[in-house]
Structure formats: C-alpha cells, structure tokens
Coordinates of C-alpha atoms in Angstrom, one line a residue:
Chain A
M200 CA 43.4 -12.0 -3.1
G201 CA 40.1 -13.4 -1.3
M202 CA 36.7 -11.8 -2.0
T203 CA 33.8 -10.3 0.2
M204 CA 29.8 -11.5 0.4
S205 CA 29.6 -8.1 -1.7
Q206 CA 32.7 -8.5 -3.5
K207 CA 31.3 -11.2 -5.1
I208 CA 28.1 -10.9 -6.2
L209 CA 29.8 -7.9 -8.1
A210 CA 32.0 -9.4 -9.6
A211 CA 28.7 -12.7 -10.7
H212 CA 27.3 -9.6 -11.9
A213 CA 29.7 -8.4 -14.2
G214 CA 30.4 -11.5 -16.0
L215 CA 34.2 -11.5 -14.1
A216 CA 36.6 -14.2 -12.2
S217 CA 37.4 -12.0 -10.1
V218 CA 36.9 -7.9 -9.0
E219 CA 39.1 -5.6 -5.4
A220 CA 37.9 -2.6 -4.1
G221 CA 38.4 0.5 -5.6
Q222 CA 37.4 -1.0 -9.5
L223 CA 34.7 0.7 -11.4
I224 CA 33.2 -2.4 -13.5
E225 CA 29.8 -2.8 -15.1
A226 CA 27.3 -5.5 -14.0
R227 CA 23.6 -6.7 -15.3
L228 CA 20.4 -5.8 -11.9
D229 CA 18.3 -9.1 -11.0
L230 CA 15.6 -5.6 -10.3
V231 CA 15.5 -1.4 -10.5
L232 CA 13.4 -0.4 -8.2
G233 CA 12.0 3.5 -6.8
N234 CA 8.9 4.6 -5.9
D235 CA 6.4 6.8 -6.4
I236 CA 8.4 10.2 -5.4
T237 CA 12.3 9.7 -7.8
A238 CA 9.9 7.7 -10.1
P239 CA 8.8 10.4 -11.6
V240 CA 11.7 12.0 -12.4
A241 CA 13.8 9.1 -13.7
I242 CA 10.7 7.9 -16.1
R243 CA 11.4 12.0 -17.8
E244 CA 14.9 11.3 -18.0
F245 CA 13.7 7.6 -19.3
G246 CA 12.0 9.1 -22.0
R247 CA 15.1 11.3 -23.3
I248 CA 16.9 8.3 -23.8
G249 CA 15.6 7.6 -26.5
V250 CA 14.1 3.4 -25.3
E251 CA 10.3 2.8 -26.7
A252 CA 10.9 0.2 -23.9
V253 CA 12.8 -0.8 -20.1
F254 CA 15.1 -4.4 -20.7
D255 CA 13.0 -6.5 -18.9
R256 CA 9.7 -6.1 -17.4
K257 CA 9.1 -8.1 -14.5
K258 CA 12.6 -6.9 -13.5
I259 CA 11.5 -3.6 -12.6
A260 CA 9.4 -2.9 -9.2
L261 CA 7.5 0.7 -9.1
V262 CA 6.1 1.4 -5.1
P263 CA 3.9 4.1 -4.8
D264 CA 4.5 4.1 -1.3
H265 CA 6.2 7.8 0.2
F266 CA 3.0 10.4 -0.6
T267 CA 0.7 7.5 -0.3
P268 CA -2.5 7.2 -0.9
N269 CA -2.4 10.6 -2.7
K270 CA -1.4 13.6 0.9
D271 CA -2.1 16.4 -2.5
I272 CA -2.8 16.7 -6.2
K273 CA 1.3 17.7 -7.0
S274 CA 1.3 14.4 -5.2
A275 CA -2.0 12.4 -7.2
E276 CA 0.1 13.9 -10.5
Q277 CA 2.9 12.7 -10.1
C278 CA 1.1 8.7 -8.6
K279 CA -0.9 8.9 -11.9
M280 CA 2.7 9.8 -14.2
M281 CA 4.6 6.5 -12.8
R282 CA 1.0 4.1 -13.0
D283 CA 0.7 6.3 -16.5
F284 CA 3.7 4.5 -17.3
A285 CA 3.4 1.6 -15.2
H286 CA 0.5 0.6 -17.8
R287 CA 2.5 1.7 -20.6
M288 CA 5.6 -0.4 -19.9
D289 CA 3.7 -3.6 -18.7
I290 CA 5.6 -4.0 -16.1
E291 CA 4.6 -6.6 -13.4
N292 CA 5.2 -5.3 -10.7
Y293 CA 3.7 -2.3 -9.8
F294 CA 2.0 -2.2 -7.2
E295 CA -1.8 -0.1 -6.7
I296 CA -3.0 0.9 -3.3
G297 CA -4.0 -2.3 -1.5
E298 CA -1.2 -4.5 -3.2
M299 CA 1.7 -2.1 -1.6
G300 CA 3.0 -1.3 0.9
I301 CA 6.6 0.4 2.1
E302 CA 8.5 -0.7 -1.0
H303 CA 11.2 -2.2 1.0
A304 CA 9.3 -4.3 3.2
L305 CA 6.9 -5.2 1.0
I306 CA 9.8 -6.1 -2.6
P307 CA 11.8 -8.5 0.4
E308 CA 7.5 -9.9 1.2
R309 CA 7.0 -10.8 -2.6
G310 CA 10.1 -12.1 -3.2
L311 CA 10.8 -10.4 -5.3
V312 CA 15.0 -10.0 -4.2
L313 CA 16.6 -13.3 -3.6
P314 CA 20.1 -14.4 -2.0
G315 CA 23.3 -13.8 -4.2
E316 CA 21.3 -11.5 -6.4
L317 CA 22.2 -7.7 -7.1
V318 CA 19.1 -4.9 -6.9
I319 CA 19.4 -0.5 -7.5
G320 CA 16.5 0.9 -6.3
A321 CA 16.0 4.8 -6.2
D322 CA 15.9 5.1 -3.4
S323 CA 19.0 5.4 -0.4
H324 CA 17.2 2.3 2.0
T325 CA 17.2 -0.2 -1.1
C326 CA 20.8 -1.0 1.5
T327 CA 17.7 -2.9 3.2
Y328 CA 18.1 -6.3 0.9
G329 CA 21.3 -7.1 2.9
A330 CA 19.3 -9.5 5.4
A331 CA 18.8 -11.3 3.4
G332 CA 22.4 -12.2 1.7
A333 CA 21.4 -9.9 -1.8
F334 CA 23.6 -6.8 -2.4
S335 CA 21.1 -3.7 -2.6
T336 CA 22.4 -0.4 -3.0
G337 CA 19.9 3.3 -3.0
V338 CA 21.2 5.2 -5.8
G339 CA 19.7 8.4 -8.1
S340 CA 16.3 8.1 -11.0
T341 CA 19.1 9.2 -13.3
D342 CA 20.5 6.3 -12.0
M343 CA 17.0 4.4 -11.8
A344 CA 16.1 6.0 -15.3
A345 CA 19.3 4.2 -17.4
A346 CA 19.3 1.1 -15.3
M347 CA 16.0 0.5 -16.6
A348 CA 16.5 0.6 -20.5
S349 CA 20.0 -0.8 -19.9
G350 CA 20.1 -3.9 -16.9
T351 CA 23.1 -2.3 -16.5
A352 CA 24.4 -0.3 -14.0
W353 CA 28.1 1.3 -12.9
F354 CA 29.5 0.3 -9.8
K355 CA 33.0 1.2 -7.8
V356 CA 33.7 -2.1 -6.3
P357 CA 32.9 -1.2 -2.2
A358 CA 36.0 -2.2 0.5
A359 CA 33.9 -3.4 3.6
I360 CA 33.9 -3.1 6.9
R361 CA 33.5 -7.2 9.0
V362 CA 31.2 -7.2 11.8
T363 CA 31.5 -9.7 14.2
L364 CA 28.6 -10.3 16.1
E365 CA 28.8 -12.9 19.5
G366 CA 26.1 -13.2 22.1
E367 CA 22.4 -12.6 22.3
M368 CA 20.4 -10.2 22.4
R369 CA 18.9 -9.8 25.6
G370 CA 15.1 -8.6 28.0
W371 CA 14.1 -5.2 25.6
T372 CA 17.5 -5.0 23.5
S373 CA 16.1 -5.5 19.8
G374 CA 18.0 -5.3 16.1
K375 CA 17.3 -1.5 16.4
D376 CA 19.4 -0.7 19.5
L377 CA 21.8 -2.8 17.3
I378 CA 22.2 -0.5 14.3
L379 CA 21.7 2.1 16.5
H380 CA 25.1 1.2 18.8
L381 CA 26.4 0.3 15.5
I382 CA 26.1 4.3 13.7
G383 CA 27.2 5.8 17.2
L384 CA 30.3 3.4 17.2
I385 CA 31.5 4.2 13.3
G386 CA 29.8 8.4 13.0
V387 CA 27.6 9.1 9.7
D388 CA 30.1 8.9 6.9
G389 CA 31.6 5.4 9.3
A390 CA 31.8 3.4 6.4
L391 CA 31.4 5.9 3.8
Y392 CA 31.0 4.0 0.7
R393 CA 31.9 0.7 2.2
S394 CA 30.3 -2.3 2.5
L395 CA 28.4 -3.4 5.3
E396 CA 29.4 -7.5 6.1
F397 CA 27.7 -9.0 9.3
A398 CA 29.0 -11.8 10.2
G399 CA 30.5 -14.1 13.7
P400 CA 27.7 -16.8 15.9
G401 CA 25.4 -13.5 16.6
V402 CA 23.6 -13.9 13.7
A403 CA 21.4 -16.7 13.9
T404 CA 21.1 -15.1 16.9
L405 CA 18.9 -12.2 15.2
S406 CA 15.7 -12.5 13.4
M407 CA 14.8 -11.8 9.8
D408 CA 12.8 -9.3 11.1
E409 CA 15.7 -8.0 12.6
R410 CA 18.8 -8.4 10.2
F411 CA 15.6 -6.4 7.3
T412 CA 16.2 -3.3 10.7
I413 CA 19.7 -3.3 10.7
A414 CA 20.6 -3.6 7.2
N415 CA 17.2 -0.8 6.0
M416 CA 20.5 1.2 8.4
A417 CA 23.4 0.8 6.6
I418 CA 22.8 3.7 4.8
E419 CA 23.1 5.7 7.9
A420 CA 26.3 5.0 8.8
G421 CA 27.6 6.0 4.9
A422 CA 27.6 2.0 3.8
K423 CA 26.6 1.5 0.6
N424 CA 25.4 -1.9 0.9
G425 CA 25.1 -3.7 4.5
I426 CA 24.7 -7.6 4.6
F427 CA 24.0 -10.5 5.8
P428 CA 25.1 -14.5 4.8
V429 CA 22.7 -16.7 4.4
D430 CA 21.8 -19.5 7.4
E431 CA 18.8 -21.6 8.3
K432 CA 16.6 -18.9 8.5
T433 CA 17.8 -16.5 5.5
R434 CA 17.0 -19.7 3.8
A435 CA 13.5 -20.7 5.1
W436 CA 12.5 -17.3 5.1
A437 CA 13.6 -17.1 1.0
A438 CA 11.0 -20.3 0.6
S439 CA 8.8 -18.7 2.5
V440 CA 8.1 -16.1 -0.7
S441 CA 9.7 -17.5 -3.3
S442 CA 10.5 -20.5 -5.9
R443 CA 12.6 -19.1 -8.1
P444 CA 16.2 -19.8 -8.3
Y445 CA 19.2 -18.0 -5.6
T446 CA 22.8 -18.8 -5.4
A447 CA 23.8 -17.6 -1.6
V448 CA 26.4 -17.1 -1.8
E449 CA 29.9 -16.9 1.3
P450 CA 33.2 -14.9 1.9
D451 CA 35.6 -15.9 0.6
A452 CA 38.2 -17.3 4.1
D453 CA 40.9 -14.5 2.9
A454 CA 38.4 -11.7 2.0
V455 CA 39.7 -8.9 3.3
Y456 CA 38.7 -6.9 5.6
E457 CA 39.5 -3.1 5.7
R458 CA 38.7 -3.2 9.6
E459 CA 37.1 -5.1 11.5
L460 CA 34.6 -4.1 14.5
R461 CA 33.4 -7.1 17.3
I462 CA 30.3 -6.4 18.8
D463 CA 28.6 -8.8 22.6
L464 CA 25.8 -8.2 21.7
S465 CA 24.0 -9.1 25.4
A466 CA 26.1 -6.5 26.7
L467 CA 23.6 -3.9 23.6
T468 CA 20.9 -2.6 25.7
P469 CA 18.1 -0.3 24.3
T470 CA 19.5 2.3 22.7
V471 CA 17.7 6.1 21.5
A472 CA 19.3 8.5 18.6
F473 CA 19.2 12.5 19.6
P474 CA 19.4 14.8 17.3
H475 CA 19.7 15.9 15.1
L476 CA 22.1 12.6 13.5
P477 CA 21.7 9.0 13.7
S478 CA 25.0 8.9 15.2
N479 CA 23.8 11.3 18.2
T480 CA 23.0 7.6 19.6
K481 CA 22.4 6.9 23.7
S482 CA 21.8 4.3 26.2
I483 CA 18.3 3.9 27.3
G484 CA 19.9 4.6 31.4
A485 CA 22.1 7.5 30.4
A486 CA 19.4 9.3 27.9
E487 CA 17.1 12.3 28.8
K488 CA 13.6 11.1 29.8
L489 CA 12.3 14.5 28.0
R490 CA 9.2 14.5 27.5
V491 CA 7.1 13.8 24.1
D492 CA 4.6 15.1 22.4
Q493 CA 4.1 12.2 19.0
V494 CA 5.1 8.3 19.2
V495 CA 5.6 6.8 14.9
I496 CA 5.8 3.4 15.3
G497 CA 6.3 1.6 11.8
S498 CA 8.4 3.0 7.6
C499 CA 11.1 0.6 6.0
T500 CA 12.8 0.0 9.7
N501 CA 10.8 -1.0 12.1
G502 CA 7.3 -1.0 10.8
R503 CA 7.5 -5.0 10.1
I504 CA 5.3 -8.2 12.3
E505 CA 7.3 -8.4 15.4
D506 CA 7.8 -4.9 15.3
L507 CA 4.1 -4.4 15.5
R508 CA 4.2 -7.6 18.0
V509 CA 6.2 -6.0 20.4
A510 CA 4.8 -2.6 20.3
A511 CA 1.1 -4.1 20.7
S512 CA 2.6 -6.3 23.8
I513 CA 3.5 -3.2 26.1
L514 CA 0.7 -2.0 24.6
R515 CA -1.9 -4.2 25.6
G516 CA -4.5 -2.9 27.8
R517 CA -2.9 0.4 29.3
R518 CA -4.0 3.8 27.1
V519 CA -0.8 5.7 25.9
A520 CA -0.5 9.3 28.0
K521 CA -3.3 12.3 27.6
G522 CA -2.5 14.4 25.5
M523 CA 0.6 11.9 23.6
R524 CA -0.2 11.2 19.9
C525 CA 0.5 7.4 19.0
I526 CA 1.0 6.9 15.8
V527 CA 0.9 2.9 14.1
F528 CA 2.0 2.1 10.4
P529 CA 2.3 -1.6 9.3
A530 CA 4.2 -1.2 6.6
T531 CA 2.2 -3.7 4.7
Q532 CA -1.0 -5.0 3.2
E533 CA -0.1 -8.4 4.7
I534 CA 1.4 -7.3 7.6
Y535 CA -1.7 -5.4 8.2
L536 CA -3.7 -8.1 7.8
A537 CA -1.3 -11.0 10.5
A538 CA -1.9 -7.9 12.5
L539 CA -5.2 -8.2 13.1
R540 CA -5.3 -11.3 12.5
E541 CA -3.8 -11.3 16.0
G542 CA -5.2 -8.8 18.0
L543 CA -2.8 -6.6 17.5
V544 CA -4.7 -3.7 15.5
E545 CA -7.5 -4.1 18.6
D546 CA -5.3 -4.2 21.2
L547 CA -3.1 -0.8 19.0
V548 CA -6.8 2.1 19.2
K549 CA -7.7 0.6 22.7
A550 CA -3.8 1.6 23.9
G551 CA -5.3 4.6 21.7
A552 CA -3.0 4.6 19.0
V553 CA -4.4 5.4 15.7
V554 CA -2.9 2.7 12.5
S555 CA -2.6 3.7 9.5
T556 CA -2.8 2.9 5.8
P557 CA 0.7 1.4 5.5
T558 CA 3.0 4.3 4.0
C559 CA 6.4 6.2 4.7
G560 CA 3.9 9.7 5.0
P561 CA 5.5 10.6 8.7
C562 CA 9.1 10.0 8.6
L563 CA 9.8 12.0 5.5
G564 CA 8.0 14.5 6.3
G565 CA 5.4 14.6 4.0
H566 CA 2.4 13.9 5.8
M567 CA 0.1 12.3 8.1
G568 CA 2.6 12.8 11.0
I569 CA 3.9 16.3 11.2
L570 CA 5.0 17.9 14.3
A571 CA 4.2 21.3 14.8
K572 CA 7.2 24.1 16.2
G573 CA 8.9 22.6 19.4
E574 CA 7.1 19.5 18.9
R575 CA 8.8 15.9 20.5
A576 CA 8.3 12.6 19.2
I577 CA 10.1 9.7 19.4
A578 CA 9.9 7.3 16.1
T579 CA 11.1 3.8 15.1
T580 CA 11.8 5.6 11.4
N581 CA 15.8 6.0 10.8
R582 CA 16.4 9.8 10.6
N583 CA 16.1 12.7 12.3
F584 CA 17.5 15.5 10.3
V585 CA 16.4 18.8 10.8
G586 CA 13.2 19.0 9.9
R587 CA 12.6 15.7 8.5
M588 CA 9.6 15.0 10.2
G589 CA 8.1 18.5 9.8
H590 CA 9.4 22.0 11.2
T591 CA 12.3 22.5 11.2
E592 CA 12.8 23.4 15.2
S593 CA 11.1 20.1 16.4
E594 CA 13.3 17.1 17.1
V595 CA 13.1 13.6 16.5
Y596 CA 14.8 10.8 18.9
L597 CA 15.0 7.3 17.2
A598 CA 14.1 4.0 19.2
S599 CA 12.6 0.6 19.1
P600 CA 9.0 -0.3 18.2
A601 CA 10.1 -1.5 22.5
V602 CA 11.0 1.7 24.1
A603 CA 7.8 4.0 21.3
A604 CA 5.9 2.2 23.2
A605 CA 6.9 2.8 27.2
S606 CA 7.1 6.7 26.1
A607 CA 3.6 6.0 24.7
L608 CA 3.0 5.1 27.9
A609 CA 4.9 7.3 29.7
G610 CA 4.4 10.2 27.2
R611 CA 8.0 10.6 27.9
L612 CA 10.8 9.1 26.7
A613 CA 11.5 5.9 28.6
D614 CA 12.7 2.3 29.5
P615 CA 10.1 -0.1 28.1
E616 CA 12.0 -2.5 31.4
E617 CA 10.9 0.1 33.7
I618 CA 7.2 0.8 32.0
M619 CA 6.8 -3.6 31.7
K620 CA 7.9 -4.3 35.8
A621 CA 5.4 -0.4 37.1
P622 CA 2.8 -1.6 39.9
G623 CA -0.3 -3.6 38.2
H624 CA 1.5 -3.8 35.5
G625 CA 2.2 -7.6 34.3
A626 CA 5.5 -8.9 33.0
F627 CA 6.3 -9.8 29.2
T628 CA 9.0 -11.4 27.9
K629 CA 10.1 -10.2 24.4
A630 CA 10.4 -13.9 23.5
S631 CA 6.8 -14.2 23.7
T632 CA 6.3 -11.6 20.9
A633 CA 9.1 -12.9 18.5
A634 CA 8.5 -16.6 18.0
G635 CA 6.7 -16.1 15.2
T636 CA 2.9 -15.9 14.4
A637 CA 1.4 -18.4 16.4
A638 CA 3.2 -18.1 19.3
G639 CA 1.8 -13.3 18.9
T640 CA -2.1 -15.4 18.5
A641 CA -1.1 -17.2 21.9
T642 CA 0.1 -13.6 23.2
A643 CA -2.9 -12.1 21.9
E644 CA -5.2 -14.9 23.4
R645 CA -3.4 -14.9 26.7
E646 CA -3.4 -11.2 27.5
K647 CA -7.6 -11.2 25.9
A648 CA -8.6 -14.0 29.0
Chain B
M148 CA 35.7 25.0 -18.4
K149 CA 36.0 27.7 -16.0
T150 CA 33.5 29.3 -13.6
R151 CA 33.4 31.5 -11.1
G152 CA 31.9 33.4 -7.9
K153 CA 30.7 33.6 -4.4
T154 CA 31.0 30.8 -1.7
F155 CA 27.5 29.6 0.8
K156 CA 30.1 27.3 3.2
Y157 CA 28.1 25.0 5.5
G158 CA 29.2 21.8 7.2
D159 CA 29.9 18.9 7.9
N160 CA 27.2 16.2 6.9
I161 CA 24.6 18.3 4.8
D162 CA 22.7 15.8 4.8
T163 CA 19.2 15.6 2.1
D164 CA 16.6 16.5 4.2
V165 CA 18.0 20.3 3.8
I166 CA 19.0 20.5 0.7
I167 CA 15.6 20.4 -0.6
P168 CA 13.2 19.1 2.4
A169 CA 10.7 16.0 1.2
R170 CA 6.9 18.6 1.6
H171 CA 8.6 19.8 -1.8
L172 CA 8.7 16.0 -3.1
N173 CA 5.6 16.6 -5.0
S174 CA 7.7 18.0 -8.5
I175 CA 10.1 17.6 -10.3
D176 CA 10.7 20.6 -12.2
P177 CA 14.0 22.4 -11.3
A178 CA 12.9 25.8 -10.9
E179 CA 10.2 24.5 -8.5
L180 CA 12.6 22.6 -6.2
A181 CA 16.4 25.4 -6.6
S182 CA 13.2 28.4 -5.4
H183 CA 13.9 25.7 -1.8
C184 CA 17.3 25.0 -2.1
M185 CA 19.0 24.8 0.8
E186 CA 16.1 26.6 2.7
D187 CA 15.8 24.9 5.8
I188 CA 19.1 25.7 7.3
D189 CA 19.9 28.8 4.4
K190 CA 16.8 30.4 3.9
D191 CA 19.0 33.3 2.4
F192 CA 21.0 31.5 0.3
V193 CA 17.9 31.0 -2.4
S194 CA 17.1 34.9 -2.7
K195 CA 21.4 36.1 -2.4
V196 CA 22.3 32.4 -4.9
R197 CA 23.8 34.6 -8.2
K198 CA 24.6 32.2 -11.4
G199 CA 28.9 30.6 -11.5
D200 CA 29.2 30.6 -6.9
V201 CA 29.5 28.1 -5.0
I202 CA 28.7 25.1 -2.2
V203 CA 31.0 24.7 0.4
G204 CA 30.4 21.9 2.9
G205 CA 32.2 19.2 5.2
S206 CA 32.6 16.2 5.0
N207 CA 29.8 13.1 3.7
F208 CA 27.9 16.2 2.4
G209 CA 24.3 15.6 0.4
C210 CA 24.4 12.6 2.8
G211 CA 21.1 10.9 3.9
S212 CA 18.1 10.1 0.3
S213 CA 18.8 9.7 -2.5
R214 CA 16.1 12.0 -3.9
E215 CA 17.9 13.9 -6.8
H216 CA 16.1 16.8 -6.8
A217 CA 18.5 17.8 -4.2
P218 CA 21.6 18.4 -7.1
I219 CA 18.6 18.9 -9.0
A220 CA 18.1 22.4 -6.4
I221 CA 21.0 23.1 -5.8
K222 CA 22.2 22.7 -10.5
A223 CA 19.2 24.7 -10.6
S224 CA 19.3 27.3 -8.4
G225 CA 22.4 28.3 -10.5
V226 CA 25.6 27.2 -8.9
A227 CA 28.5 26.6 -10.6
C228 CA 30.2 24.1 -8.2
V229 CA 30.4 22.2 -5.1
V230 CA 33.3 21.6 -3.5
A231 CA 33.9 19.7 -0.2
S232 CA 36.1 17.5 1.7
S233 CA 34.1 14.6 1.5
F234 CA 31.0 13.6 -0.4
A235 CA 28.0 10.9 1.0
R236 CA 27.4 8.0 -1.8
I237 CA 24.5 8.4 -3.9
F238 CA 24.7 12.2 -4.0
Y239 CA 28.4 11.9 -5.3
R240 CA 26.7 9.5 -8.1
N241 CA 24.2 11.7 -8.8
A242 CA 25.9 14.5 -8.9
I243 CA 28.0 12.8 -11.6
N244 CA 24.7 11.3 -13.3
I245 CA 23.4 14.9 -13.9
G246 CA 26.1 17.5 -14.7
L247 CA 26.5 18.5 -11.5
P248 CA 30.1 19.7 -11.0
I249 CA 31.2 18.3 -7.5
L250 CA 35.6 18.5 -6.1
E251 CA 36.8 16.9 -3.5
C252 CA 38.9 19.3 -2.1
P253 CA 39.8 19.7 2.2
E254 CA 42.4 21.8 1.6
A255 CA 40.3 24.1 -0.2
V256 CA 37.3 23.7 1.8
A257 CA 39.4 24.1 5.1
A258 CA 40.9 27.3 3.8
A259 CA 36.8 29.3 2.4
S260 CA 34.5 31.0 4.3
S261 CA 31.1 32.5 2.8
G262 CA 31.8 35.4 0.7
D263 CA 35.4 34.6 -0.3
E264 CA 35.5 35.0 -4.4
L265 CA 36.9 30.7 -5.9
E266 CA 37.8 30.3 -9.3
I267 CA 37.4 26.1 -10.3
D268 CA 38.6 25.4 -13.8
L269 CA 36.6 21.9 -13.9
S270 CA 38.9 20.2 -17.0
A271 CA 41.9 21.7 -13.8
G272 CA 40.1 20.4 -11.5
T273 CA 42.0 23.4 -9.8
I274 CA 40.5 25.9 -7.2
R275 CA 41.9 29.4 -6.8
N276 CA 40.7 31.4 -3.8
V277 CA 41.0 34.4 -5.1
T278 CA 39.9 36.9 -1.5
K279 CA 42.5 34.7 0.1
G280 CA 44.9 34.2 -3.0
A281 CA 45.6 31.0 -1.9
D282 CA 45.9 28.3 -4.8
F283 CA 44.1 24.1 -4.1
K284 CA 43.9 20.5 -6.6
A285 CA 41.0 18.5 -6.4
Q286 CA 41.3 14.6 -6.4
P287 CA 40.8 14.2 -9.8
Y288 CA 38.1 12.1 -11.9
P289 CA 38.1 8.5 -12.3
E290 CA 38.1 8.0 -16.3
F291 CA 35.4 6.3 -16.2
M292 CA 33.4 8.8 -15.0
R293 CA 35.2 11.7 -16.4
S294 CA 33.8 9.9 -20.2
I295 CA 29.6 10.3 -17.7
M296 CA 30.8 14.0 -17.8
D297 CA 32.7 14.3 -21.0
A298 CA 28.7 12.7 -22.6
G299 CA 27.0 15.3 -20.9
G300 CA 25.9 13.2 -18.2
L301 CA 24.4 9.0 -17.9
I302 CA 21.1 9.8 -19.8
E303 CA 23.9 10.7 -22.8
Y304 CA 26.1 9.1 -22.3
T305 CA 23.5 5.7 -22.1
R306 CA 22.4 6.9 -25.5
S307 CA 25.3 6.7 -26.9
R308 CA 26.1 2.9 -26.1
L309 CA 22.6 1.8 -26.4
A310 CA 22.8 3.0 -29.9
S311 CA 26.0 2.1 -30.5
K312 CA 24.8 -2.0 -29.2
G313 CA 22.1 -1.2 -31.8
A314 CA 24.4 -1.3 -34.0
A315 CA 26.8 -3.7 -33.8
A316 CA 23.7 -5.9 -33.1
K317 CA 22.8 -5.2 -37.4
T318 CA 25.7 -5.7 -38.8
A319 CA 26.2 -9.0 -36.9
R320 CA 22.7 -9.4 -38.8

C-alpha cells in the first residue's frame, strides 16, 4: 500500500520500509525545538530523567520569543532558566535577543529545517515547516524533555487529507485567505490527528512565504501537520538557507488519502475569521464592516517580508485612521533588516504604524498590544479564541496583511480592493510586492519618486 | 483505580487559552497555574473544584496552543479525569505524558450535566453517572500508551528505557 509524504518521512526516520495510518512508531528526530514558555517546563522535566547531556547539542533549538524582550520579572526568570540551560548544555542553536526572531520564521531562515526532515517543537505552530516539505509537528514540554534526552519521539502515523489546489489567486487574495477558507470549510477539528497534504498545479503559484503561512495554520484545523510537495521554489529556497544535504520525499502514486478536497485558487476572495474560532470565516464582501481599535500585522503566520511588502504597499503615502493603533512585527531580525533596506519601515512609520522588535507578544495576549474590554482587533495572527489577545470581552478577527492594512486606513474592517480604488489612491498590485527584494525596492523607490 | 467526584461540564472546542490564559504562562508552578485554571470560561471553577472532580468536555477538547501548562493546571487543581467526546491531539499527548487521566466517551459526555456525580474506573475505562444511574465504556488506550501511563508518565518511561539501553551497552562492552 502506498504512503503519503508524511508517512514516508516517518517511516524513514523510524527505520521502517513502510508504515500505515494508526501505527505507533518511535522515530529519530532531526531537530527538537522549544521557546521561553515551553522550554522551562521541559528543562525541569529533563532534569528528572537523570541524563547529563542532551542527545545532540546541534539538534536542539531554543528561541526566547514569546514574552521577550522580557515583559516582566517572572518572564525574565524563565528566559534566564532557558539561557542557563543552553549554556550548560552547550546548545548551538540558542538565539539571544539581537539574533532571534519568532521561532517559526527563524528556524527555516537559519536553514535548521530542510525537505524530508522530521522536527518536533514544544509549540503548536511547529507545523509551519511542512512548507519546506518536512514533517514537523507541535508537542508539549514533556515530549520535548524526553526528546532532548533520547533524540526520538513516539508518533501515531497519521492518515491524510489531500488538498488539491488548482488555478491561481487573484487581486489581494493570498495564502492566508486560502488557509482561512480551508479551515472554514472543514472546521477546527476537520483534520484532527491527520496530515493536510497539499498537491496540484496551484502549488507552484504559491510563494514560499505563502506556503509557510498555510502550513502554519494546519493546527487550526486540528491537523498533526500540513505539508507541501518539494518543487523548484522549495529547492531554490533550501539552497538559499543551507548547504546541508537533504532527501526530498514525494508521496507514492498509490498513496491512500482518507479524504480529498479541491480548491480553485482563482475563486478565493480575501477572507476574515470572526470571533471566536478560526473556522468562523466570511468572505470580505459578506463581512460586516465593523469598527476596529487595533490592527496587528506580524506573527509566525504573517510576519515575513512579503507580508510587510503588502502592508507597506497599502499604507505607503497614507495615514492610519485617527484613533487606530496599528502595530507591525517583523518576524525576525533579518526580515526587519530587509524591511529597513527596502524602505518599508519608513513607509509604515510615516503612515502612523508602530514597528516592533520581533516577538510573539500580542498574538497570545502576552504583551505589546493587549486589548481592553470591548475592544476589537484585526490581526494577521492565527487564533481568535476568547481572551486570546487580552480581555475576555475583546474580539480578534483573523485576516491577511492586505485586509489588515486596508482596515488600519479605514478604521473598520475593509476590503483592500475598495480602499485602493478610492479617489487619490494609486494603482497598486499584489504582484509588485511579491516579486522579491529587488522588485520590492523598486516599488518603494517608485512610490517615493 | 477508581475515582468519584462532581462534573464540571463545558462545550466543544475548549481551547488551551481558556484552560490557562497566556498571561499566566510566566510561571511553571503547578499550584499557581491551578489557581487560574479555566478562569476565562468559568470564574467559579477554582473555588468550587474538589479533589476527584471531573471535567467533561465536548469535541476537540484542549485545542490550540501546545502549552502543557493546560493539563498541568487541570491536574494540579485536583481534577481526577477529563472525559470528552474527542481530544485535540497535542492535549491528548500531553495528558498521557504527564499522567493526567483522560477518557474519550461521547455517550458519557452527552448524558452528563454539571454537578452530576461520576464514578470512574480508570483501568477498566468505565464511567458511571451515579446521578443519572447510567454506565458507559470509554475507548480503550493502545497498549503503548498504557505502558507510558503505567510507568507514571513519559519521563519515568524514558528514564527506564535509557537506563536499560545504557545497561545493555555496558554489557555489550
């Protein structure tokens, strides 16, 4: 019986010729990840195992990104616990402020995950690396602790749902809209315990940044992982971040999928997830144009350079609405630097947005943008649960960077198409923002001229 | 092992953000986490819960963040078992790994109301709703997960496995 991509990666790491859905296996790990919230619990538990060293000091990554720069004394103590452990164990991939970033943007950027690899992380959005054709999934702190000691983890081999993508997205529609649409279609437990495997001719039309956004939110459909086939774009990306060898994996032609979905990318529209579930989606055209207090652009979902280019292309030369708080978070220091070089930071600040150091802060109601009772935010983040970004009576609406930026200008939920067509607004296209650094810079210069 | 306690019933998709809000994740102390357990969905939970009580949830219980602080908070609050129609996978893993008993049983969930007295036999996987006078059988655990639970959790399981591997390596030498 044929195997899916996920099953093949798991089999290879378990030393088995084949595996099937439901089978419990123990597999060798290529990377074990933790952050300043989950690693402290893992470090405490690691201490109880009674081993003196981690299994491989090069295959553990510790990223202080959630409550950093340290938001209070207790957070500072947790970061210190993690930093001390990293030094004691001589962990190679510990990233201090100044070289860090939001873990799920940083790990791929540093070339710490490549196609065909197997990664677990004590953070639910570890599934992000499926964009690179890797099998990666979130676990808890105790799994992380055991993995740091043994270099292995147990897995129940997942069945898979194949999502075949056709056509090409239009206008301001992006990868975020695709994943919100998919979650709306199948529900927050629609892929529970399963792999979401993307396939079809539409994949080639998606940039790597978009694929990271899509795989990132697989967990929001309950999936164990989301994974993309390895194509020319993946290989070019891999070559740009690492010179390590890797073994890309393809699904067998007779792989068994529990369910098949088809999505016509050309039919997608900008999509918004209303409170309090990511599956509570509406097309922008059908969404009530509610007043908004805060816009957050960033996170492990949408804090990459293309996201900032899109946001800047909408905000450039305009002002955010009076009374609106617009907060932008580049996901890593490298992305921050690229945004500076391309003039995006200047565009954003001139428009009245604030640009923060990389942090998970506001996404999970940690710091740097907490909501008061009754306030409403549009965020490019990944969850809109009760109290996720602050008060239990605040609301979070999930959307793309384009919708978020347009809403920041309008002071209410807005369709980028409508905002950009308004009198006095120049004609921008998504294409001019997504064609790479050179094009981004050119756009920036054209707009300044 | 048998436990008996009162039911705290909640709906579908109970996420880890409401089980333990992120603003409290600057602590890893189980007692402190327990003092905020469920506070964003049920302010009275912490004052009312007693040792041996049971949380009953609908489908996809524990969805969202991977924070192990969620099952840790529930366990430290004295809850003896979580019964749900289904569990989100990371929460399921975490509960097994830290030794928080969980049972999957949609029928028992449908029948239970808040305040019902539940008697649970964890090794048999049976749930008796004493208030309603009804008996239910939960999904059995796979053998492998039983061995983790029997060891006392994943840490104990890993410790004994690594110790026996180490001993084997020494013998081989």
